[in-house]
């Protein structure tokens, strides 16, 4: 596999779907730093995930939503401790 070609594909996916992923995580979290972390986590998980994704938009939106909800749950647990 050609690393330059793989990087080109990754960049194209991020360019096309990044804005939607950002809107998803920021809309759920309403906190820039948390949204940024979830945005990065979403793409890392996606590119480490199973090969052969057919619908990147749906896949990334699902991952982003799950990560944001996990972050919201974590916030709730942290608040409960204070």
PDB file of N, CA, C and O in Angstrom, residues 14-61:
ATOM      1  N   UNK A  14     -11.595  13.554   5.507  1.00  0.00           N
ATOM      2  CA  UNK A  14     -11.679  14.599   6.542  1.00  0.00           C
ATOM      3  C   UNK A  14     -12.223  15.892   5.943  1.00  0.00           C
ATOM      4  O   UNK A  14     -13.078  16.552   6.542  1.00  0.00           O
ATOM      5  N   UNK A  15     -11.767  16.252   4.753  1.00  0.00           N
ATOM      6  CA  UNK A  15     -12.243  17.488   4.118  1.00  0.00           C
ATOM      7  C   UNK A  15     -13.738  17.416   3.825  1.00  0.00           C
ATOM      8  O   UNK A  15     -14.473  18.389   4.040  1.00  0.00           O
ATOM      9  N   UNK A  16     -14.206  16.260   3.368  1.00  0.00           N
ATOM     10  CA  UNK A  16     -15.617  16.131   3.013  1.00  0.00           C
ATOM     11  C   UNK A  16     -16.521  16.013   4.238  1.00  0.00           C
ATOM     12  O   UNK A  16     -17.591  16.612   4.288  1.00  0.00           O
ATOM     13  N   UNK A  17     -16.087  15.255   5.226  1.00  0.00           N
ATOM     14  CA  UNK A  17     -16.974  14.926   6.341  1.00  0.00           C
ATOM     15  C   UNK A  17     -16.627  15.646   7.645  1.00  0.00           C
ATOM     16  O   UNK A  17     -17.426  15.601   8.594  1.00  0.00           O
ATOM     17  N   UNK A  18     -15.482  16.295   7.686  1.00  0.00           N
ATOM     18  CA  UNK A  18     -15.079  16.998   8.904  1.00  0.00           C
ATOM     19  C   UNK A  18     -16.090  18.021   9.403  1.00  0.00           C
ATOM     20  O   UNK A  18     -16.411  18.043  10.589  1.00  0.00           O
ATOM     21  N   UNK A  19     -16.618  18.872   8.523  1.00  0.00           N
ATOM     22  CA  UNK A  19     -17.594  19.861   9.003  1.00  0.00           C
ATOM     23  C   UNK A  19     -18.838  19.226   9.641  1.00  0.00           C
ATOM     24  O   UNK A  19     -19.329  19.711  10.656  1.00  0.00           O
ATOM     25  N   UNK A  20     -19.317  18.132   9.075  1.00  0.00           N
ATOM     26  CA  UNK A  20     -20.482  17.451   9.651  1.00  0.00           C
ATOM     27  C   UNK A  20     -20.166  16.813  10.990  1.00  0.00           C
ATOM     28  O   UNK A  20     -20.983  16.844  11.918  1.00  0.00           O
ATOM     29  N   UNK A  21     -18.975  16.232  11.102  1.00  0.00           N
ATOM     30  CA  UNK A  21     -18.550  15.649  12.376  1.00  0.00           C
ATOM     31  C   UNK A  21     -18.450  16.759  13.428  1.00  0.00           C
ATOM     32  O   UNK A  21     -18.929  16.604  14.553  1.00  0.00           O
ATOM     33  N   UNK A  22     -17.859  17.891  13.052  1.00  0.00           N
ATOM     34  CA  UNK A  22     -17.736  19.001  13.993  1.00  0.00           C
ATOM     35  C   UNK A  22     -19.113  19.481  14.458  1.00  0.00           C
ATOM     36  O   UNK A  22     -19.341  19.686  15.649  1.00  0.00           O
ATOM     37  N   UNK A  23     -20.029  19.664  13.507  1.00  0.00           N
ATOM     38  CA  UNK A  23     -21.380  20.113  13.881  1.00  0.00           C
ATOM     39  C   UNK A  23     -22.028  19.126  14.847  1.00  0.00           C
ATOM     40  O   UNK A  23     -22.681  19.531  15.811  1.00  0.00           O
ATOM     41  N   UNK A  24     -21.856  17.849  14.601  1.00  0.00           N
ATOM     42  CA  UNK A  24     -22.454  16.823  15.464  1.00  0.00           C
ATOM     43  C   UNK A  24     -21.921  16.915  16.884  1.00  0.00           C
ATOM     44  O   UNK A  24     -22.689  16.980  17.841  1.00  0.00           O
ATOM     45  N   UNK A  25     -20.598  16.923  17.023  1.00  0.00           N
ATOM     46  CA  UNK A  25     -20.034  16.903  18.375  1.00  0.00           C
ATOM     47  C   UNK A  25     -20.243  18.231  19.094  1.00  0.00           C
ATOM     48  O   UNK A  25     -20.548  18.252  20.283  1.00  0.00           O
ATOM     49  N   UNK A  26     -20.131  19.330  18.379  1.00  0.00           N
ATOM     50  CA  UNK A  26     -20.295  20.626  19.042  1.00  0.00           C
ATOM     51  C   UNK A  26     -21.755  20.856  19.428  1.00  0.00           C
ATOM     52  O   UNK A  26     -22.046  21.388  20.502  1.00  0.00           O
ATOM     53  N   UNK A  27     -22.674  20.439  18.588  1.00  0.00           N
ATOM     54  CA  UNK A  27     -24.104  20.602  18.900  1.00  0.00           C
ATOM     55  C   UNK A  27     -24.455  19.824  20.161  1.00  0.00           C
ATOM     56  O   UNK A  27     -25.244  20.286  20.981  1.00  0.00           O
ATOM     57  N   UNK A  28     -23.885  18.652  20.339  1.00  0.00           N
ATOM     58  CA  UNK A  28     -24.184  17.842  21.516  1.00  0.00           C
ATOM     59  C   UNK A  28     -23.455  18.333  22.757  1.00  0.00           C
ATOM     60  O   UNK A  28     -23.998  18.276  23.864  1.00  0.00           O
ATOM     61  N   UNK A  29     -22.240  18.821  22.601  1.00  0.00           N
ATOM     62  CA  UNK A  29     -21.410  19.141  23.757  1.00  0.00           C
ATOM     63  C   UNK A  29     -21.408  20.620  24.135  1.00  0.00           C
ATOM     64  O   UNK A  29     -21.206  20.955  25.299  1.00  0.00           O
ATOM     65  N   UNK A  30     -21.575  21.490  23.157  1.00  0.00           N
ATOM     66  CA  UNK A  30     -21.561  22.944  23.390  1.00  0.00           C
ATOM     67  C   UNK A  30     -20.348  23.384  24.210  1.00  0.00           C
ATOM     68  O   UNK A  30     -20.438  24.251  25.071  1.00  0.00           O
ATOM     69  N   UNK A  31     -19.224  22.749  23.947  1.00  0.00           N
ATOM     70  CA  UNK A  31     -17.974  23.061  24.650  1.00  0.00           C
ATOM     71  C   UNK A  31     -16.836  22.798  23.670  1.00  0.00           C
ATOM     72  O   UNK A  31     -16.651  21.660  23.217  1.00  0.00           O
ATOM     73  N   UNK A  32     -16.101  23.842  23.344  1.00  0.00           N
ATOM     74  CA  UNK A  32     -15.105  23.750  22.270  1.00  0.00           C
ATOM     75  C   UNK A  32     -14.045  22.674  22.518  1.00  0.00           C
ATOM     76  O   UNK A  32     -13.761  21.860  21.635  1.00  0.00           O
ATOM     77  N   UNK A  33     -13.458  22.659  23.698  1.00  0.00           N
ATOM     78  CA  UNK A  33     -12.377  21.704  23.975  1.00  0.00           C
ATOM     79  C   UNK A  33     -12.886  20.262  23.924  1.00  0.00           C
ATOM     80  O   UNK A  33     -12.229  19.383  23.343  1.00  0.00           O
ATOM     81  N   UNK A  34     -14.043  20.001  24.525  1.00  0.00           N
ATOM     82  CA  UNK A  34     -14.605  18.652  24.485  1.00  0.00           C
ATOM     83  C   UNK A  34     -14.960  18.252  23.052  1.00  0.00           C
ATOM     84  O   UNK A  34     -14.731  17.118  22.634  1.00  0.00           O
ATOM     85  N   UNK A  35     -15.532  19.184  22.299  1.00  0.00           N
ATOM     86  CA  UNK A  35     -15.886  18.901  20.907  1.00  0.00           C
ATOM     87  C   UNK A  35     -14.635  18.597  20.085  1.00  0.00           C
ATOM     88  O   UNK A  35     -14.627  17.678  19.267  1.00  0.00           O
ATOM     89  N   UNK A  36     -13.572  19.357  20.319  1.00  0.00           N
ATOM     90  CA  UNK A  36     -12.320  19.135  19.601  1.00  0.00           C
ATOM     91  C   UNK A  36     -11.770  17.740  19.893  1.00  0.00           C
ATOM     92  O   UNK A  36     -11.340  17.020  18.988  1.00  0.00           O
ATOM     93  N   UNK A  37     -11.790  17.342  21.164  1.00  0.00           N
ATOM     94  CA  UNK A  37     -11.307  16.012  21.536  1.00  0.00           C
ATOM     95  C   UNK A  37     -12.140  14.921  20.859  1.00  0.00           C
ATOM     96  O   UNK A  37     -11.597  13.952  20.329  1.00  0.00           O
ATOM     97  N   UNK A  38     -13.454  15.076  20.884  1.00  0.00           N
ATOM     98  CA  UNK A  38     -14.333  14.077  20.263  1.00  0.00           C
ATOM     99  C   UNK A  38     -14.154  14.035  18.751  1.00  0.00           C
ATOM    100  O   UNK A  38     -14.223  12.970  18.143  1.00  0.00           O
ATOM    101  N   UNK A  39     -13.938  15.192  18.144  1.00  0.00           N
ATOM    102  CA  UNK A  39     -13.690  15.273  16.703  1.00  0.00           C
ATOM    103  C   UNK A  39     -12.460  14.438  16.347  1.00  0.00           C
ATOM    104  O   UNK A  39     -12.501  13.591  15.457  1.00  0.00           O
ATOM    105  N   UNK A  40     -11.376  14.663  17.085  1.00  0.00           N
ATOM    106  CA  UNK A  40     -10.150  13.904  16.820  1.00  0.00           C
ATOM    107  C   UNK A  40     -10.350  12.420  17.095  1.00  0.00           C
ATOM    108  O   UNK A  40      -9.924  11.567  16.302  1.00  0.00           O
ATOM    109  N   UNK A  41     -10.995  12.094  18.214  1.00  0.00           N
ATOM    110  CA  UNK A  41     -11.242  10.691  18.558  1.00  0.00           C
ATOM    111  C   UNK A  41     -12.062   9.988  17.486  1.00  0.00           C
ATOM    112  O   UNK A  41     -11.832   8.817  17.184  1.00  0.00           O
ATOM    113  N   UNK A  42     -13.024  10.705  16.929  1.00  0.00           N
ATOM    114  CA  UNK A  42     -13.883  10.128  15.892  1.00  0.00           C
ATOM    115  C   UNK A  42     -13.061   9.694  14.685  1.00  0.00           C
ATOM    116  O   UNK A  42     -13.195   8.565  14.199  1.00  0.00           O
ATOM    117  N   UNK A  43     -12.203  10.574  14.207  1.00  0.00           N
ATOM    118  CA  UNK A  43     -11.417  10.227  13.015  1.00  0.00           C
ATOM    119  C   UNK A  43     -10.367   9.174  13.321  1.00  0.00           C
ATOM    120  O   UNK A  43     -10.134   8.270  12.497  1.00  0.00           O
ATOM    121  N   UNK A  44      -9.759   9.223  14.493  1.00  0.00           N
ATOM    122  CA  UNK A  44      -8.797   8.180  14.850  1.00  0.00           C
ATOM    123  C   UNK A  44      -9.477   6.814  14.887  1.00  0.00           C
ATOM    124  O   UNK A  44      -8.955   5.835  14.348  1.00  0.00           O
ATOM    125  N   UNK A  45     -10.647   6.752  15.509  1.00  0.00           N
ATOM    126  CA  UNK A  45     -11.378   5.485  15.585  1.00  0.00           C
ATOM    127  C   UNK A  45     -11.803   5.017  14.194  1.00  0.00           C
ATOM    128  O   UNK A  45     -11.733   3.824  13.884  1.00  0.00           O
ATOM    129  N   UNK A  46     -12.235   5.952  13.365  1.00  0.00           N
ATOM    130  CA  UNK A  46     -12.704   5.588  12.025  1.00  0.00           C
ATOM    131  C   UNK A  46     -11.582   4.971  11.198  1.00  0.00           C
ATOM    132  O   UNK A  46     -11.791   3.958  10.520  1.00  0.00           O
ATOM    133  N   UNK A  47     -10.408   5.560  11.258  1.00  0.00           N
ATOM    134  CA  UNK A  47      -9.318   5.069  10.417  1.00  0.00           C
ATOM    135  C   UNK A  47      -8.623   3.850  11.005  1.00  0.00           C
ATOM    136  O   UNK A  47      -7.890   3.163  10.312  1.00  0.00           O
ATOM    137  N   UNK A  48      -8.891   3.569  12.273  1.00  0.00           N
ATOM    138  CA  UNK A  48      -8.392   2.333  12.888  1.00  0.00           C
ATOM    139  C   UNK A  48      -9.442   1.231  12.820  1.00  0.00           C
ATOM    140  O   UNK A  48      -9.164   0.100  13.186  1.00  0.00           O
ATOM    141  N   UNK A  49     -10.643   1.590  12.394  1.00  0.00           N
ATOM    142  CA  UNK A  49     -11.772   0.665  12.374  1.00  0.00           C
ATOM    143  C   UNK A  49     -11.728  -0.302  11.216  1.00  0.00           C
ATOM    144  O   UNK A  49     -10.705  -0.449  10.540  1.00  0.00           O
ATOM    145  N   UNK A  50     -12.846  -0.937  10.987  1.00  0.00           N
ATOM    146  CA  UNK A  50     -12.887  -1.972   9.945  1.00  0.00           C
ATOM    147  C   UNK A  50     -12.708  -1.381   8.547  1.00  0.00           C
ATOM    148  O   UNK A  50     -13.152  -0.266   8.282  1.00  0.00           O
ATOM    149  N   UNK A  51     -12.044  -2.119   7.666  1.00  0.00           N
ATOM    150  CA  UNK A  51     -11.900  -1.652   6.281  1.00  0.00           C
ATOM    151  C   UNK A  51     -13.217  -1.800   5.531  1.00  0.00           C
ATOM    152  O   UNK A  51     -14.123  -2.512   5.968  1.00  0.00           O
ATOM    153  N   UNK A  52     -13.311  -1.129   4.416  1.00  0.00           N
ATOM    154  CA  UNK A  52     -14.468  -1.310   3.548  1.00  0.00           C
ATOM    155  C   UNK A  52     -15.693  -0.514   3.946  1.00  0.00           C
ATOM    156  O   UNK A  52     -16.810  -0.944   3.650  1.00  0.00           O
ATOM    157  N   UNK A  53     -15.504   0.618   4.603  1.00  0.00           N
ATOM    158  CA  UNK A  53     -16.646   1.459   4.955  1.00  0.00           C
ATOM    159  C   UNK A  53     -17.287   1.952   3.664  1.00  0.00           C
ATOM    160  O   UNK A  53     -16.614   2.487   2.794  1.00  0.00           O
ATOM    161  N   UNK A  54     -18.595   1.787   3.556  1.00  0.00           N
ATOM    162  CA  UNK A  54     -19.294   2.188   2.332  1.00  0.00           C
ATOM    163  C   UNK A  54     -19.888   3.583   2.426  1.00  0.00           C
ATOM    164  O   UNK A  54     -19.977   4.281   1.435  1.00  0.00           O
ATOM    165  N   UNK A  55     -20.328   3.951   3.620  1.00  0.00           N
ATOM    166  CA  UNK A  55     -20.966   5.252   3.806  1.00  0.00           C
ATOM    167  C   UNK A  55     -20.231   6.006   4.909  1.00  0.00           C
ATOM    168  O   UNK A  55     -20.571   5.897   6.088  1.00  0.00           O
ATOM    169  N   UNK A  56     -19.201   6.745   4.514  1.00  0.00           N
ATOM    170  CA  UNK A  56     -18.375   7.454   5.491  1.00  0.00           C
ATOM    171  C   UNK A  56     -19.183   8.463   6.295  1.00  0.00           C
ATOM    172  O   UNK A  56     -18.956   8.641   7.483  1.00  0.00           O
ATOM    173  N   UNK A  57     -20.116   9.128   5.667  1.00  0.00           N
ATOM    174  CA  UNK A  57     -20.917  10.116   6.378  1.00  0.00           C
ATOM    175  C   UNK A  57     -21.683   9.500   7.535  1.00  0.00           C
ATOM    176  O   UNK A  57     -21.639   9.995   8.669  1.00  0.00           O
ATOM    177  N   UNK A  58     -22.379   8.419   7.270  1.00  0.00           N
ATOM    178  CA  UNK A  58     -23.154   7.744   8.313  1.00  0.00           C
ATOM    179  C   UNK A  58     -22.243   7.151   9.383  1.00  0.00           C
ATOM    180  O   UNK A  58     -22.521   7.259  10.584  1.00  0.00           O
ATOM    181  N   UNK A  59     -21.157   6.533   8.949  1.00  0.00           N
ATOM    182  CA  UNK A  59     -20.217   5.911   9.888  1.00  0.00           C
ATOM    183  C   UNK A  59     -19.617   6.953  10.822  1.00  0.00           C
ATOM    184  O   UNK A  59     -19.598   6.779  12.043  1.00  0.00           O
ATOM    185  N   UNK A  60     -19.152   8.045  10.264  1.00  0.00           N
ATOM    186  CA  UNK A  60     -18.534   9.092  11.080  1.00  0.00           C
ATOM    187  C   UNK A  60     -19.543   9.774  11.999  1.00  0.00           C
ATOM    188  O   UNK A  60     -19.222  10.091  13.147  1.00  0.00           O
ATOM    189  N   UNK A  61     -20.743   9.998  11.512  1.00  0.00           N
ATOM    190  CA  UNK A  61     -21.772  10.610  12.358  1.00  0.00           C
ATOM    191  C   UNK A  61     -22.104   9.707  13.538  1.00  0.00           C
ATOM    192  O   UNK A  61     -22.260  10.180  14.672  1.00  0.00           O
TER     193      UNK A  61
END
